[in-house]
mmCIF file of C-alpha atoms in Angstrom:
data_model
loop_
_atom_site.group_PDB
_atom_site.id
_atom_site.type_symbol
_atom_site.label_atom_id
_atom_site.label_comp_id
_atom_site.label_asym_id
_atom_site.label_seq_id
_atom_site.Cartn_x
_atom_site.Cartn_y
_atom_site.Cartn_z
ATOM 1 C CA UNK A 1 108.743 172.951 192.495
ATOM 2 C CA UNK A 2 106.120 170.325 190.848
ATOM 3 C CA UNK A 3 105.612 172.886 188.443
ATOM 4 C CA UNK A 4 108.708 173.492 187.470
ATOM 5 C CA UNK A 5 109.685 169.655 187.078
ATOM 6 C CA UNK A 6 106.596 168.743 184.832
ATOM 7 C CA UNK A 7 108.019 171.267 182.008
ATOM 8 C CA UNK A 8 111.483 170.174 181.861
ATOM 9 C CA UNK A 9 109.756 166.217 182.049
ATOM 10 C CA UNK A 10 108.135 167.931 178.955
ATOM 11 C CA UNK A 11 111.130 169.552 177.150
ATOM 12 C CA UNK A 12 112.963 166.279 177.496
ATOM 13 C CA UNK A 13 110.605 164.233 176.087
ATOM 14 C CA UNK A 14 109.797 166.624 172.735
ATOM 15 C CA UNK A 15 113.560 166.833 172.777
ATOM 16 C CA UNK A 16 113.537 162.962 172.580
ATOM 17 C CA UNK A 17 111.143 163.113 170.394
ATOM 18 C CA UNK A 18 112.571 164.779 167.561
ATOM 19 C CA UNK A 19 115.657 162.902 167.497
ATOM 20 C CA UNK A 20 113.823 159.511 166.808
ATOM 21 C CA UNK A 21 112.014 161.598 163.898
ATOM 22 C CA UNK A 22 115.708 162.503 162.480
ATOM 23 C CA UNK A 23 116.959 158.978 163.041
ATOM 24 C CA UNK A 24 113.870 157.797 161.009
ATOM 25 C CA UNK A 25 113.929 160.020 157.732
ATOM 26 C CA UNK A 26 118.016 159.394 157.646
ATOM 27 C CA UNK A 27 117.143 156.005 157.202
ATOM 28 C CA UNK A 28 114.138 156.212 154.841
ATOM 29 C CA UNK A 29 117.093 158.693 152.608
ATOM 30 C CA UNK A 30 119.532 155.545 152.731
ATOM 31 C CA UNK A 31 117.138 153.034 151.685
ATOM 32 C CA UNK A 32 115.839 155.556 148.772
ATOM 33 C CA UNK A 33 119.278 155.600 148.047
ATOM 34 C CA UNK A 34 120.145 152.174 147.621
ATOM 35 C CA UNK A 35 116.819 151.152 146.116
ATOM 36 C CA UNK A 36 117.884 153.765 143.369
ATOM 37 C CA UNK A 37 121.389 152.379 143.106
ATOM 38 C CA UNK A 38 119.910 149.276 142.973
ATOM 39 C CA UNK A 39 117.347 149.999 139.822
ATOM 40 C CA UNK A 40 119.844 151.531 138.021
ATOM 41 C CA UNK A 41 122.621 148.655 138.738
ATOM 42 C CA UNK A 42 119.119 146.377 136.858
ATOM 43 C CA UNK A 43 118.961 148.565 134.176
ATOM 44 C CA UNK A 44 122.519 148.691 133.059
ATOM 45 C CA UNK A 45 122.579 145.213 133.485
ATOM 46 C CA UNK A 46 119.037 144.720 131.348
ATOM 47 C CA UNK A 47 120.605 146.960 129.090
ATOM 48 C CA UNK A 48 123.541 145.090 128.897
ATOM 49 C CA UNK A 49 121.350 141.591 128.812
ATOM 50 C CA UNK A 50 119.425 143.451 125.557
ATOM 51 C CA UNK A 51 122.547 144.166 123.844
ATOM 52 C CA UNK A 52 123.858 140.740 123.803
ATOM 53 C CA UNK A 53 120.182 139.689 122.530
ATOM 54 C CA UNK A 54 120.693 141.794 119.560
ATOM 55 C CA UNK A 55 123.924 140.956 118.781
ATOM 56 C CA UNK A 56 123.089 137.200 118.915
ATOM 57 C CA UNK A 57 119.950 137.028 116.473
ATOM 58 C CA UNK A 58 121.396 139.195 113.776
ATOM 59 C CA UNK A 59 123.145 136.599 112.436
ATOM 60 C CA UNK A 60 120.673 133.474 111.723
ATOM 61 C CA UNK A 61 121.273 129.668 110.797
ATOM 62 C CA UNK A 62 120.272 128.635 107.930
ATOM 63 C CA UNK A 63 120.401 125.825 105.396
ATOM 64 C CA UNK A 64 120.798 126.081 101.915
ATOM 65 C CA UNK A 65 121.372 124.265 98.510
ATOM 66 C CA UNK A 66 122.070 125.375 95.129
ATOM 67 C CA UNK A 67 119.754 126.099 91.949
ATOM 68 C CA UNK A 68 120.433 123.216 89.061
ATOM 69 C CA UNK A 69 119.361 122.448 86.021
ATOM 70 C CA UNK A 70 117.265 119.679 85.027
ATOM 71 C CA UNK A 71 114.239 118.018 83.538
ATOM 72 C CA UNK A 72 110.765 118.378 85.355
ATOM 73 C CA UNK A 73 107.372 116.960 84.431
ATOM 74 C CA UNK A 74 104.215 118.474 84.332
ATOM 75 C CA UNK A 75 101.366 116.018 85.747
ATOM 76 C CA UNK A 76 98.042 115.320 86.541
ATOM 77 C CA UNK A 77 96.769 113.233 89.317
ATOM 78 C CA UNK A 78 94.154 111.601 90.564
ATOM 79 C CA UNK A 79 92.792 108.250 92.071
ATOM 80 C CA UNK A 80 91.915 104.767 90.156
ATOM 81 C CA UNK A 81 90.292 101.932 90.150
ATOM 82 C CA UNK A 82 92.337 98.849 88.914
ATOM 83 C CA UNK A 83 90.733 96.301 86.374
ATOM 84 C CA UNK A 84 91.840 93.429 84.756
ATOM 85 C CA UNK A 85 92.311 93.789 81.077
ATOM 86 C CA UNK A 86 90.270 90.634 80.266
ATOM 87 C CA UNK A 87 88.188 88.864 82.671
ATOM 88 C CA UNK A 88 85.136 86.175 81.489
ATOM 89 C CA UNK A 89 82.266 84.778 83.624
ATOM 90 C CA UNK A 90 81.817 81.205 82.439
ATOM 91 C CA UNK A 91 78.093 80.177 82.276
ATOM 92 C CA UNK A 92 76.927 76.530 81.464
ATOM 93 C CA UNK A 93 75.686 76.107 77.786
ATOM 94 C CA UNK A 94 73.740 73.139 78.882
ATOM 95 C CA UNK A 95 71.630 71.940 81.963
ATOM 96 C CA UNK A 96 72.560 68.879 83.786
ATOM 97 C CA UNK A 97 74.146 67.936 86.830
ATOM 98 C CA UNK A 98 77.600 68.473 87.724
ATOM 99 C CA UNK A 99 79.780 65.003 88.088
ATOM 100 C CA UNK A 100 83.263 66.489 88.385
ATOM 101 C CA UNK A 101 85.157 70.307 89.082
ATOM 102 C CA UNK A 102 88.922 69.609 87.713
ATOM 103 C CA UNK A 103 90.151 73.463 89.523
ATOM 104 C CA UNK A 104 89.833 75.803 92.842
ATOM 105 C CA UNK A 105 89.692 79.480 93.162
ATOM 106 C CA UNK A 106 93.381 80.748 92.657
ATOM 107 C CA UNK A 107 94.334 78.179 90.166
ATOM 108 C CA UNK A 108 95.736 79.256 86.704
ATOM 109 C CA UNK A 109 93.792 78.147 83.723
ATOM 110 C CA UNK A 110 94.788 77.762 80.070
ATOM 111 C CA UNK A 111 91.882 79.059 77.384
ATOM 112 C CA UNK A 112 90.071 75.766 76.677
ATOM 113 C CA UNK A 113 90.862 73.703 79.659
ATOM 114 C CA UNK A 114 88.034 71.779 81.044
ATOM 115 C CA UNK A 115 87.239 73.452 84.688
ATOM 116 C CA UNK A 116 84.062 71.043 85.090
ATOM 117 C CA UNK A 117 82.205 68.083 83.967
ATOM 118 C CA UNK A 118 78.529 67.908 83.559
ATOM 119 C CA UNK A 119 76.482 64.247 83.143
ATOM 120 C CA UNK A 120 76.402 63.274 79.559
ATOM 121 C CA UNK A 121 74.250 60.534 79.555
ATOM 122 C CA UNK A 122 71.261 62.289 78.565
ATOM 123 C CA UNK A 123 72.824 63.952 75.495
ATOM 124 C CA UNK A 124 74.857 60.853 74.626
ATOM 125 C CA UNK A 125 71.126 59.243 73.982
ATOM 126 C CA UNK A 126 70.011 62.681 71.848
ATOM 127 C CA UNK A 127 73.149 62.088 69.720
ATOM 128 C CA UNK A 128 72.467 58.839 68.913
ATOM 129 C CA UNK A 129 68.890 59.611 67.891
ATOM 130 C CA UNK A 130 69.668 62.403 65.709
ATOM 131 C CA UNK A 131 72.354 60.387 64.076
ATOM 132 C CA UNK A 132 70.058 57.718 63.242
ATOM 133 C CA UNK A 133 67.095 60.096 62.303
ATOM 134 C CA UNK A 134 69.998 61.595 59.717
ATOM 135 C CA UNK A 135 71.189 58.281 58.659
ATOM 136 C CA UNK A 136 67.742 57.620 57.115
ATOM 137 C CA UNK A 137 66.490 60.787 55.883
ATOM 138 C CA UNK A 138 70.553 60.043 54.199
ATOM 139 C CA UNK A 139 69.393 57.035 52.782
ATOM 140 C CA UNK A 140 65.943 58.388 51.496
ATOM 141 C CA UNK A 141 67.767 61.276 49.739
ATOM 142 C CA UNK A 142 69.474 59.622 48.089
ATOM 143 C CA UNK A 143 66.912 57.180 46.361
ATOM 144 C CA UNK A 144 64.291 60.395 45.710
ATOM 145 C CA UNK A 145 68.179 61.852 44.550
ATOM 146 C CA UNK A 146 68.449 58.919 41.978
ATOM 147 C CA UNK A 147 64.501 58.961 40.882
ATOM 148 C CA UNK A 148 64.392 62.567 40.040
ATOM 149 C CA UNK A 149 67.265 62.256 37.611
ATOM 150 C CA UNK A 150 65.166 60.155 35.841
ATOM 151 C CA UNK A 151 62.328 62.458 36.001
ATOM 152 C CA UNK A 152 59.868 60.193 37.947
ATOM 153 C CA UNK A 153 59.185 62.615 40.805
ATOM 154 C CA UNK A 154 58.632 65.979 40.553
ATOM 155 C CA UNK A 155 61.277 69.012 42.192
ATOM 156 C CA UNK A 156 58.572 69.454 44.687
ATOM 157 C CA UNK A 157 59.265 66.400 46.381
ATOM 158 C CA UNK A 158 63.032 66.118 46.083
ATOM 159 C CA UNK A 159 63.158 69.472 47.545
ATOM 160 C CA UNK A 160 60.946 68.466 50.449
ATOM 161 C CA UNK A 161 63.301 65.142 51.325
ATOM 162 C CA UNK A 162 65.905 67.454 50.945
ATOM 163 C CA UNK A 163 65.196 69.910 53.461
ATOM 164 C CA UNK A 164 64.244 67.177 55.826
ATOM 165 C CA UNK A 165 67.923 65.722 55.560
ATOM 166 C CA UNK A 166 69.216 69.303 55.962
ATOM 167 C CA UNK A 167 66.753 69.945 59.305
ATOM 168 C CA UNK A 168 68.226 66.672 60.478
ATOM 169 C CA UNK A 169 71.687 67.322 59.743
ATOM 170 C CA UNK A 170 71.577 70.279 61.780
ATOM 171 C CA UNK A 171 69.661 68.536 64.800
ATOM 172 C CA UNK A 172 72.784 66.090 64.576
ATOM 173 C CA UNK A 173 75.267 69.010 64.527
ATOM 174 C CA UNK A 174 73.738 70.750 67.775
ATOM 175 C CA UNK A 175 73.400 67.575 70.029
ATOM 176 C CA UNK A 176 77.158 67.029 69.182
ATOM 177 C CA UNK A 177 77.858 70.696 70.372
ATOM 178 C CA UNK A 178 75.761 70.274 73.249
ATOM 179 C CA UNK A 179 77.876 67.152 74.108
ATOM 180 C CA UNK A 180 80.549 68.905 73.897
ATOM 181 C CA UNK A 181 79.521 72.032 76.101
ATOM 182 C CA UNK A 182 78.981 68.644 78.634
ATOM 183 C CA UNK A 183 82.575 69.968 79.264
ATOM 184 C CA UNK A 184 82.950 73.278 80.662
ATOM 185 C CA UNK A 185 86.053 74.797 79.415
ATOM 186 C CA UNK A 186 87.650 78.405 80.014
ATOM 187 C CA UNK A 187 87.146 80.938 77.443
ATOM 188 C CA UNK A 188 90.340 82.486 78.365
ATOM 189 C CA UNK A 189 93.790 82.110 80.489
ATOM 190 C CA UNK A 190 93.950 83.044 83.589
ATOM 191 C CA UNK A 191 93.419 82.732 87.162
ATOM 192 C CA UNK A 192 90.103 81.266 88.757
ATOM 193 C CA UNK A 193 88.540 84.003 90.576
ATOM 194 C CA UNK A 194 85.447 82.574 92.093
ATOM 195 C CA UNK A 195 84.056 78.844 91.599
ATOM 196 C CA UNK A 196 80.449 79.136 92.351
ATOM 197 C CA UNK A 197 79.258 75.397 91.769
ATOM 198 C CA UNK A 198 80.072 71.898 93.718
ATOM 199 C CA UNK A 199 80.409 68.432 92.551
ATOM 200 C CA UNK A 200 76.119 67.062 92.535
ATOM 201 C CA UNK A 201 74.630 70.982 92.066
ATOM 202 C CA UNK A 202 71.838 70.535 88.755
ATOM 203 C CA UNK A 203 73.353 73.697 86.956
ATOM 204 C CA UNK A 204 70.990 75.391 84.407
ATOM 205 C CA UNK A 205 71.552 76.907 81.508
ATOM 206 C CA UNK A 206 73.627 80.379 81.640
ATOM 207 C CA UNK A 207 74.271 79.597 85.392
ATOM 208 C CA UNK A 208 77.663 80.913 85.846
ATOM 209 C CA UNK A 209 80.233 78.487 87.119
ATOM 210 C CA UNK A 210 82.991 80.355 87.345
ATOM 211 C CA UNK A 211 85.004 83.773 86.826
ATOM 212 C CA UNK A 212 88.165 84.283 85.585
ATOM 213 C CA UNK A 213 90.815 86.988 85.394
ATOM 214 C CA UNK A 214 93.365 87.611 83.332
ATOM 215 C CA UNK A 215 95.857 89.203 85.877
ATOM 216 C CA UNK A 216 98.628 89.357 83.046
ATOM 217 C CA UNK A 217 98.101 92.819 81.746
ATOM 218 C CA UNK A 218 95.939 95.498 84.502
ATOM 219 C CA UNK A 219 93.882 98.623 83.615
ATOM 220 C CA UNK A 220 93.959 101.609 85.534
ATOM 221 C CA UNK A 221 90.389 103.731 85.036
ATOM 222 C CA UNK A 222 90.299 106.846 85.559
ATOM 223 C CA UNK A 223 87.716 109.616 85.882
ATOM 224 C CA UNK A 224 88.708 112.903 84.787
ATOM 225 C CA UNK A 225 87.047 116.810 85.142
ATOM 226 C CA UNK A 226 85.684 117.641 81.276
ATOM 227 C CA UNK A 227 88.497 120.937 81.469
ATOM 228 C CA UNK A 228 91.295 118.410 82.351
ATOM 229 C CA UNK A 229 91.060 116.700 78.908
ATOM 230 C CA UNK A 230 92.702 118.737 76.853
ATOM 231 C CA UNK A 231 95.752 117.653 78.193
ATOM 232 C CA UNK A 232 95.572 113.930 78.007
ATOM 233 C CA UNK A 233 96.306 112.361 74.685
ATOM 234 C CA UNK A 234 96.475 108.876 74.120
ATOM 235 C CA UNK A 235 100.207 107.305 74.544
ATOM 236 C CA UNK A 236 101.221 109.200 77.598
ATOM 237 C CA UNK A 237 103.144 108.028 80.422
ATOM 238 C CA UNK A 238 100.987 107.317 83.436
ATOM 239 C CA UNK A 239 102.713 106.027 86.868
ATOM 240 C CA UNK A 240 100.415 104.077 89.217
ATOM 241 C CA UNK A 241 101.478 103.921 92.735
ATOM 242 C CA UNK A 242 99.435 101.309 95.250
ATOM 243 C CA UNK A 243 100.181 100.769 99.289
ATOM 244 C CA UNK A 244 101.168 96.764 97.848
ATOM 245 C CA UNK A 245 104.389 98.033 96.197
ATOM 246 C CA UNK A 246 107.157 100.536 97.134
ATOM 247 C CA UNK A 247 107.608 101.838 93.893
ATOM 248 C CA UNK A 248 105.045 103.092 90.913
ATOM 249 C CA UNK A 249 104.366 101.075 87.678
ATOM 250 C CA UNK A 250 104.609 102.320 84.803
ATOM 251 C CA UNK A 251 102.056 102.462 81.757
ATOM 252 C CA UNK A 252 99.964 104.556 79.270
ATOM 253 C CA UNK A 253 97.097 106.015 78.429
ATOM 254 C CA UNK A 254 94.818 103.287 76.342
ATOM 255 C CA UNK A 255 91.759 105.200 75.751
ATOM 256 C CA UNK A 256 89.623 108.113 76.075
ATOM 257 C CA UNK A 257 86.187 107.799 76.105
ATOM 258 C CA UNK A 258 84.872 110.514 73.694
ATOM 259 C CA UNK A 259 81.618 110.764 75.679
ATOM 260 C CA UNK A 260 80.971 112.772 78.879
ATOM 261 C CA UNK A 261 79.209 111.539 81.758
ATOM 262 C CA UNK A 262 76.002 113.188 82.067
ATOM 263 C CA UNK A 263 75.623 112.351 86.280
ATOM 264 C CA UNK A 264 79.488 112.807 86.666
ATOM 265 C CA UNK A 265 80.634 115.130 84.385
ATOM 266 C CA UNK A 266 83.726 113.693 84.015
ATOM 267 C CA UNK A 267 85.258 111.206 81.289
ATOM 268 C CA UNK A 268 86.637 107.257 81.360
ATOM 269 C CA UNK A 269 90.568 107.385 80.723
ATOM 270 C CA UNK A 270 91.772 104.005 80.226
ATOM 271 C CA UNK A 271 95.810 103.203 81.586
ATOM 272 C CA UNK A 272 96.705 99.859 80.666
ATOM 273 C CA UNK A 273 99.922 98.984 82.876
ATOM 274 C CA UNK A 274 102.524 95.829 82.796
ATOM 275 C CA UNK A 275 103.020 94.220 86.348
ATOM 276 C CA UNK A 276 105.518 91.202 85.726
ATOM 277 C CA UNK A 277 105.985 90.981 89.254
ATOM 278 C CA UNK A 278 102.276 89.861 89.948
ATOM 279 C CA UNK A 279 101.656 92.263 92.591
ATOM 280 C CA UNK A 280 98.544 94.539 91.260
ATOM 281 C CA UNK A 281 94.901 93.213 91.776
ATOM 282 C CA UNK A 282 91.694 94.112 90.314
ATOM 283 C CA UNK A 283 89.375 96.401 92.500
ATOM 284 C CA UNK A 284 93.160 97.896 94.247
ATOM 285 C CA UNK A 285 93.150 101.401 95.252
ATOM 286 C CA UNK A 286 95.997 103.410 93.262
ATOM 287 C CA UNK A 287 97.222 107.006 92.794
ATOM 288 C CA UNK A 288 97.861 107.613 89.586
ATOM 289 C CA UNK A 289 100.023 110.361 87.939
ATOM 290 C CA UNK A 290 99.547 111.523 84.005
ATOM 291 C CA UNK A 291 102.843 113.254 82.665
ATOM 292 C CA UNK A 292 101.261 116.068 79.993
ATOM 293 C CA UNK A 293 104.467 117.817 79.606
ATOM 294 C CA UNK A 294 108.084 117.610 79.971
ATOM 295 C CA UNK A 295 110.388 120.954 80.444
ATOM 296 C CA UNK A 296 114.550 120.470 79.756
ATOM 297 C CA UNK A 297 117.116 122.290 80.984
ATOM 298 C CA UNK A 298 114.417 124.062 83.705
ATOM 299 C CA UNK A 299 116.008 125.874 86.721
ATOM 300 C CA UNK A 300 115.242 123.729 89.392
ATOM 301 C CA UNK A 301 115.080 124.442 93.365
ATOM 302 C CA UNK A 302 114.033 122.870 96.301
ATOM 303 C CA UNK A 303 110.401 122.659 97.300
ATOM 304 C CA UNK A 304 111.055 124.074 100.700
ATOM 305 C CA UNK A 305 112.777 126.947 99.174
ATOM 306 C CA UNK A 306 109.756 128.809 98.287
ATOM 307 C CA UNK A 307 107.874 131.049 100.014
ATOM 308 C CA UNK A 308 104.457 133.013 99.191
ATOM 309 C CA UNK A 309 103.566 135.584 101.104
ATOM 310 C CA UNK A 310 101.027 138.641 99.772
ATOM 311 C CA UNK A 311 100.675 137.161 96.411
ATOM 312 C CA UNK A 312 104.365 136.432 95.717
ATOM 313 C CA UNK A 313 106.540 133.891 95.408
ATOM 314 C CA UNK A 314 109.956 134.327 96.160
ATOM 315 C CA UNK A 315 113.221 132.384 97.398
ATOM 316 C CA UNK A 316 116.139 133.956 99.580
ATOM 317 C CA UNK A 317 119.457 134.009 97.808
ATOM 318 C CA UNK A 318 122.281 134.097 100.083
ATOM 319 C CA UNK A 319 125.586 136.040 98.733
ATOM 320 C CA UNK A 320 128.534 137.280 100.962
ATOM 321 C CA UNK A 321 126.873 135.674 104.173
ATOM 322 C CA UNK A 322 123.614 137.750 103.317
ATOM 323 C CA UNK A 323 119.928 136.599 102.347
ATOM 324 C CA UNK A 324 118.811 138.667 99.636
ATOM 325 C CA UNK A 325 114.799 138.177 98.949
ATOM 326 C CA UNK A 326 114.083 137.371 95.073
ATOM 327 C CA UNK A 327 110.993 137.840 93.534
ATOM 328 C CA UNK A 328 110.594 134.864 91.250
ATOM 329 C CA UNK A 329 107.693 132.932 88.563
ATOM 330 C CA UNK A 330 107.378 129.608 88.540
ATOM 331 C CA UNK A 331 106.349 127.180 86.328
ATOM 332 C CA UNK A 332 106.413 123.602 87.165
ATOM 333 C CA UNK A 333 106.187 121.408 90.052
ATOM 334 C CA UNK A 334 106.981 118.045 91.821
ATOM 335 C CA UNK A 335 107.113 116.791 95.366
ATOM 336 C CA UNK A 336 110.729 117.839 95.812
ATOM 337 C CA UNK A 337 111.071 120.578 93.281
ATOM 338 C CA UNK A 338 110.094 123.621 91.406
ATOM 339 C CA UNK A 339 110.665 124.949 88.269
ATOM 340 C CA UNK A 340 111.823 128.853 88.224
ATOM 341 C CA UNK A 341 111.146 130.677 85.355
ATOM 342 C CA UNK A 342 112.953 134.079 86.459
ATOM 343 C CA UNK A 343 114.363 135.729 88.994
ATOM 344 C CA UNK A 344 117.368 133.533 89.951
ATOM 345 C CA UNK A 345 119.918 131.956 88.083
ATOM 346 C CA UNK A 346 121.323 128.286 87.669
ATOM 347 C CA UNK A 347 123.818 127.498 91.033
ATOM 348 C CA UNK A 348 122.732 130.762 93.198
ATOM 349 C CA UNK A 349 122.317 129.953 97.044
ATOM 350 C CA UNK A 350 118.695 129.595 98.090
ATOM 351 C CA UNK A 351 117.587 128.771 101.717
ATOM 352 C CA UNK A 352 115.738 126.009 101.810
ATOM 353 C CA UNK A 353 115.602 125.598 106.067
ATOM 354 C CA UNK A 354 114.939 128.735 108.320
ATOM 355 C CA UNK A 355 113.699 131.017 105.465
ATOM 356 C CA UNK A 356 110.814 131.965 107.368
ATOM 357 C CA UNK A 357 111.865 133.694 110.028
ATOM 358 C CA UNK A 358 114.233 136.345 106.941
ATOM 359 C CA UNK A 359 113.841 139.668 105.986
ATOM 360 C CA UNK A 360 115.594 140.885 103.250
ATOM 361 C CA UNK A 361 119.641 141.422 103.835
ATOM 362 C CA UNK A 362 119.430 139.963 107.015
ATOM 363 C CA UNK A 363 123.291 138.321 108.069
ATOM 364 C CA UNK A 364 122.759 134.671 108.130
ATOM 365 C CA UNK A 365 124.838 131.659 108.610
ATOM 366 C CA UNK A 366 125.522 128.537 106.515
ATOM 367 C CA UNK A 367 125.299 125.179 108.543
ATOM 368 C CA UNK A 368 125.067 121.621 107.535
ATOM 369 C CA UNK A 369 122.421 120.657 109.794
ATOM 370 C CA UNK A 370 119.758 122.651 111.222
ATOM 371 C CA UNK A 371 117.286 121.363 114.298
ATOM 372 C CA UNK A 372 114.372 123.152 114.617
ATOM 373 C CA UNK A 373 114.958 126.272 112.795
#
């Protein structure tokens, strides 16, 4: 009887047994299943998600403008020094000590006012002796003058009174001058630069007293490459820009040094420029641009329009809501525009914003304002 109970215990339980085995690979079929119904729900729905992609970049934004015609300058720039056209340091002609300074630094002067007064007294005294030496050797002269006529003295002694009043005539001559250098006095108009003496200094002679500038009419120098000078001739507009102004002054090319220099290589172009509003400086900073050439009637297109890529140049046209890629030369250039020589005509379409991103006959769209394209 145990017996007999201990195998059907053991039927019943491999019974058991393999239903819980059934119950467990229906399940693991069901969740196959809906994991695969799931996977391929995501993949329509990616597919779907792609679709949409595609059909929302193949038409781009872009903005464009049209080709005109125009005039265009070719230029050559390059940095300057500014300089004033005429600028003097005045030096003492005479020693002596300085009683009086009539102007300060900023001050304009006129050529020939005084700027400073030295003591006189000394050369007052050297005046009056050389006027008295002359006054005598005058009044000998003219006796020896009056004797020789008559033969009683011989030419070698008139000659030698002579030449003593003429010595002494110009002894009188230069201690006038020298009183009058006393006075220092500007050799030109302009503003006083730098005063470099005070009231009681002894100032020697060729001690400099003061500089002045003529701020009236300002040079622009220039150092130029030896191969750039072919194309600068004498008379050519030149526009200097400096950080002191919002707009570039206008001027021309002076002169051209004809030498080269030998540490430099490079040659001394002279722009003189008109500032009536008082604004350039000697020793400024400026950019200066030289126009060499003018072009009429030139194509013209935006700057951004152009794009190089593998040793072309080229511009996208747009026609019919499509950017068609031109193949174009150019010939001159600005900051905003560029001169095209062929490939496009006068009023065609070109991109000038989101160009980058184009292939040729790719569907784009005209906007007025693009962000971040």
């Amino acid at each position: 009887m145990l017996l007999v109970k201990a195998n059907i215990n053991n039927k019943e339980k491999y019974l058991l047994n393999e239903v819980v085995m059934n119950r467990t690979i229906y399940r693991l079929a069901i969740i196959i299943l809906l994991a695969g119904h799931s996977f391929l729900l995501s993949g329509c729905s990616e597919a779907k998600s792609d679709e949409k992609v595609v059909e929302e970049i193949v038409t781009i934004p872009v903005r464009a403008e049209r080709a005109t015609v125009g005039t265009i300058d070719a230029t050559y720039g390059t940095t300057a020094s500014l300089e004033a056209a005429a600028e003097a340091t005045v030096a003492a002609r005479v020693s002596g000590i300085v009683t009086a300074v009539f102007v300060e630094e900023g001050d304009y002067v006129e050529a020939g006012q005084p700027l400073a007064q030295l003591d006189i007294e000394k050369l007052e005294l050297e005046l009056k002796r050389a006027t008295a030496n002359l006054s005598q050797i005058s009044n000998d002269l003219q006796r020896n003058n009056k004797v020789y006529k008559k033969k009683l003295i011989s030419s070698e002694s008139y000659d030698r009174v002579k030449f003593q009043y003429d010595a002494q005539k110009a002894a009188t001559d230069l201690a006038k001058l020298n009183l009058e250098y006393a006075t220092i006095r500007a050799p030109i108009s302009g503003v006083v630069a730098m005063r470099y003496i005070k009231q009681g200094n002894l100032l020697g002679q060729n001690d400099a007293a003061f500089h002045i500038t003529d701020l009236s009419e300002i040079h622009g120098v220039l150092h130029i490459p030896e191969s750039e000078k072919a194309e600068l001739v004498v008379g050519q507009v030149a526009y200097v820009a400096v950080e002191a102004a919002r707009l570039p002054f206008k001027g021309e090319i002076q002169r051209i040094s004809p030498v080269i220099d030998k540490d430099s290589g490079t040659i001394r172009v002279t722009v003189s420029l008109r500032d009536e509003s008082a604004v350039l400086r000697p020793g400024m900073f400026s950019r200066v641009s030289v126009i060499y050439d003018t072009h009429q009637k030139a194509i013209l297109v935006p700057i951004d329009s152009v794009v190089s890529e593998d040793d072309e140049v080229a511009v996208f046209v747009v026609k019919d809501g499509i950017a068609y890629k031109q193949i174009v030369s150019i010939g001159f250039s600005n900051a905003n525009h560029v001169e095209i020589l062929s490939g496009i005509e006068a009023n065609d379409m070109v991109i000038t914003r989101g160009q980058r991103n184009l292939r040729n006959e790719t569907n784009v769209e005209l906007i007025t304002a693009v962000a971040n394209l």
